[in-house]
Coordinates of C-alpha atoms in Angstrom, one line a residue:
G275 CA 0.0 0.0 0.0
R276 CA 0.9 3.6 0.0
S277 CA 3.1 4.9 2.7
E278 CA 2.4 8.1 4.6
R279 CA 5.1 10.7 5.3
L280 CA 5.3 12.3 8.7
R281 CA 4.7 16.0 8.5
T282 CA 6.6 18.1 11.0
Y283 CA 6.6 21.9 11.1
F284 CA 8.9 24.1 13.0
L285 CA 7.9 27.7 13.4
Q286 CA 10.0 30.5 14.7
K287 CA 9.1 34.2 14.8
P288 CA 11.7 36.1 12.7
E289 CA 14.1 38.5 14.6
W290 CA 15.1 41.2 12.2
P291 CA 18.0 43.5 12.7
V292 CA 15.7 46.5 12.6
D293 CA 11.9 47.0 13.0
P294 CA 10.2 46.1 9.7
S295 CA 8.4 49.5 9.7
E296 CA 11.7 51.2 9.3
V297 CA 12.7 49.0 6.3
S298 CA 12.0 50.1 2.7
P299 CA 10.0 47.6 0.7
Y300 CA 12.8 48.0 -1.9
E301 CA 15.7 47.2 0.5
T302 CA 18.1 44.8 -1.3
S303 CA 20.7 44.3 1.4
Y304 CA 20.1 40.8 2.6
E305 CA 21.8 41.5 6.0
K306 CA 19.2 44.3 6.7
V307 CA 16.1 42.2 5.8
A308 CA 16.9 38.6 6.9
D309 CA 16.3 37.1 10.3
V310 CA 19.5 37.6 12.2
Y311 CA 20.0 34.0 13.1
F312 CA 19.1 32.7 9.7
E313 CA 21.5 35.2 8.0
A314 CA 24.3 34.3 10.4
N315 CA 23.8 30.6 9.7
K316 CA 23.6 31.0 5.9
R317 CA 26.4 33.7 5.5
G318 CA 28.6 32.7 2.6
T319 CA 26.5 29.8 1.4
A320 CA 24.6 29.1 -1.8
T321 CA 21.4 29.9 0.1
E322 CA 22.6 33.5 0.9
R323 CA 23.6 34.0 -2.8
I324 CA 20.3 32.7 -4.1
Y325 CA 18.2 34.7 -1.6
T326 CA 20.2 37.9 -2.3
K327 CA 19.7 37.6 -6.0
L328 CA 16.0 36.7 -5.7
N329 CA 15.4 39.6 -3.2
A330 CA 16.9 42.0 -5.6
Q331 CA 14.7 40.8 -8.4
V332 CA 11.5 41.1 -6.3
C333 CA 12.6 44.6 -5.2
S334 CA 13.1 45.7 -8.8
D335 CA 9.6 44.6 -9.7
L336 CA 7.5 47.7 -9.3
T337 CA 4.2 45.8 -9.7
G338 CA 4.9 43.5 -6.7
L339 CA 2.9 40.8 -8.6
Q340 CA 5.7 38.7 -10.1
L341 CA 7.1 35.4 -8.8
F342 CA 10.8 34.9 -9.2
T343 CA 12.3 31.4 -9.3
H344 CA 15.7 29.7 -9.0
I345 CA 16.0 26.0 -9.9
E346 CA 19.1 23.8 -9.8
P347 CA 19.9 20.1 -9.7
R348 CA 20.7 18.9 -6.2
G349 CA 21.8 15.2 -5.7
G350 CA 19.2 13.1 -7.4
G351 CA 16.6 15.9 -7.3
F352 CA 16.3 19.6 -7.6
R353 CA 16.4 22.7 -5.4
L354 CA 13.5 25.1 -6.1
D355 CA 13.5 28.6 -4.7
L356 CA 10.6 31.0 -5.1
A357 CA 10.5 34.7 -4.1
F358 CA 7.5 37.0 -4.1
R359 CA 6.1 40.1 -2.3
R360 CA 3.6 39.1 0.5
S361 CA 0.1 40.2 -0.2
P362 CA -3.5 39.0 0.5
F363 CA -3.2 37.0 -2.7
S364 CA -0.2 35.0 -1.6
R365 CA -1.7 33.6 1.6
E366 CA -2.7 30.2 0.3
F367 CA 0.1 30.0 -2.2
F368 CA 2.3 27.7 -0.1
S369 CA -0.3 25.0 0.0
T370 CA -1.1 25.2 -3.7
V371 CA 2.7 24.8 -4.4
G372 CA 2.7 21.5 -2.5
D373 CA -0.3 20.2 -4.5
T374 CA 1.3 21.2 -7.7
I375 CA 4.6 19.5 -6.8
S376 CA 2.7 16.2 -6.1
M377 CA 0.8 16.6 -9.4
W378 CA 4.0 16.6 -11.3
G379 CA 5.3 13.4 -9.6
F380 CA 7.5 15.0 -7.0
F381 CA 7.6 15.5 -3.2
S382 CA 9.6 17.7 -0.9
Q383 CA 10.7 16.4 2.5
R384 CA 12.3 19.7 3.3
K385 CA 10.4 23.0 2.7
Y386 CA 11.5 26.4 4.1
V387 CA 9.6 29.7 4.3
E388 CA 11.7 32.7 5.1
P389 CA 9.8 36.1 5.5
L390 CA 12.1 39.1 5.0
A391 CA 11.6 42.4 6.8
N392 CA 10.9 44.2 3.5
G393 CA 7.8 42.2 2.7
V394 CA 9.4 39.6 0.5
T395 CA 9.0 35.9 1.1
M396 CA 11.5 33.3 0.1
T397 CA 10.5 29.6 -0.1
T398 CA 12.8 26.7 -0.8
F399 CA 11.7 23.2 -1.7
F400 CA 14.1 20.2 -2.1
L401 CA 12.3 18.1 -4.8
E402 CA 12.6 14.4 -5.1
E403 CA 10.7 12.0 -7.4
L404 CA 7.7 10.3 -5.9
P405 CA 8.2 6.6 -5.6
A406 CA 6.1 4.9 -8.3
D407 CA 3.9 3.2 -5.7
D408 CA 3.2 6.5 -3.9
E409 CA 2.1 8.3 -7.0
P410 CA -1.6 9.0 -7.3
H411 CA -3.0 6.8 -10.1
E412 CA -4.4 9.8 -12.0
F413 CA -0.9 11.3 -12.4
A414 CA 1.0 8.1 -13.3
D415 CA 1.4 9.3 -16.9
V416 CA 3.7 12.2 -15.8
R417 CA 6.5 9.6 -15.4
Q418 CA 6.5 9.4 -19.3
I419 CA 8.0 12.9 -19.3
E420 CA 11.7 13.2 -18.7
M421 CA 12.5 14.6 -15.2
T422 CA 14.1 17.8 -16.2
K423 CA 11.2 18.6 -18.5
R424 CA 8.8 17.8 -15.7
V425 CA 10.6 20.3 -13.5
E426 CA 10.3 23.0 -16.2
R427 CA 6.6 22.3 -16.5
L428 CA 6.3 22.3 -12.7
V429 CA 7.9 25.8 -12.5
K430 CA 5.5 27.1 -15.2
A431 CA 2.5 25.6 -13.3
I432 CA 3.6 27.2 -10.1
Q433 CA 4.0 30.6 -11.9
M434 CA 0.5 30.2 -13.2
Q435 CA -0.8 29.3 -9.7
F436 CA 0.8 32.5 -8.4
L437 CA -0.8 34.7 -11.1
L438 CA -4.3 33.3 -11.1
P439 CA -6.4 34.4 -8.1
R440 CA -8.2 31.6 -6.2
S441 CA -11.6 30.9 -7.6
D442 CA -13.9 27.9 -8.3
Y443 CA -12.2 27.8 -11.8
T444 CA -8.7 27.5 -10.3
E445 CA -9.9 24.8 -7.9
M446 CA -11.4 22.8 -10.8
A447 CA -8.3 23.3 -13.0
Q448 CA -6.1 22.1 -10.2
M449 CA -8.1 18.9 -9.8
R450 CA -7.7 18.1 -13.5

């Protein structure tokens, strides 16, 4: 039968170097907008470089409506980073991403959400292929698509999920 994965969530209120009300929404200095403990832990790492680049991209988007992505192979899977400006439209986005990841035949044991003081949110997913016996039957045909192509389509689907407001139509489209 299908195995179930244990879901564990760790929540920690961010501690920013300055009060967020004093931070410009266009602040690109990662040291000024990141949680002080997270920034100290990630200083000089790939995560810091990726988050710095994505934060600059979000800050340069004057509409505040764009989703920025970074994807790279990691081990036998992929690392997927998403960055966007927090808004009322982005509240349910994290859960729809999880559904979309499963729909394309992947899962993510490790997911991270990092809110920045300037109103930007960073999310990181470490994607692995679902074992064939864990894959929902209705999505078994995605295995016919090469893994790199599936990841490209996954990113496009996530971008579409971000752009489309939640409605009965998006719920129906997601079920298909």
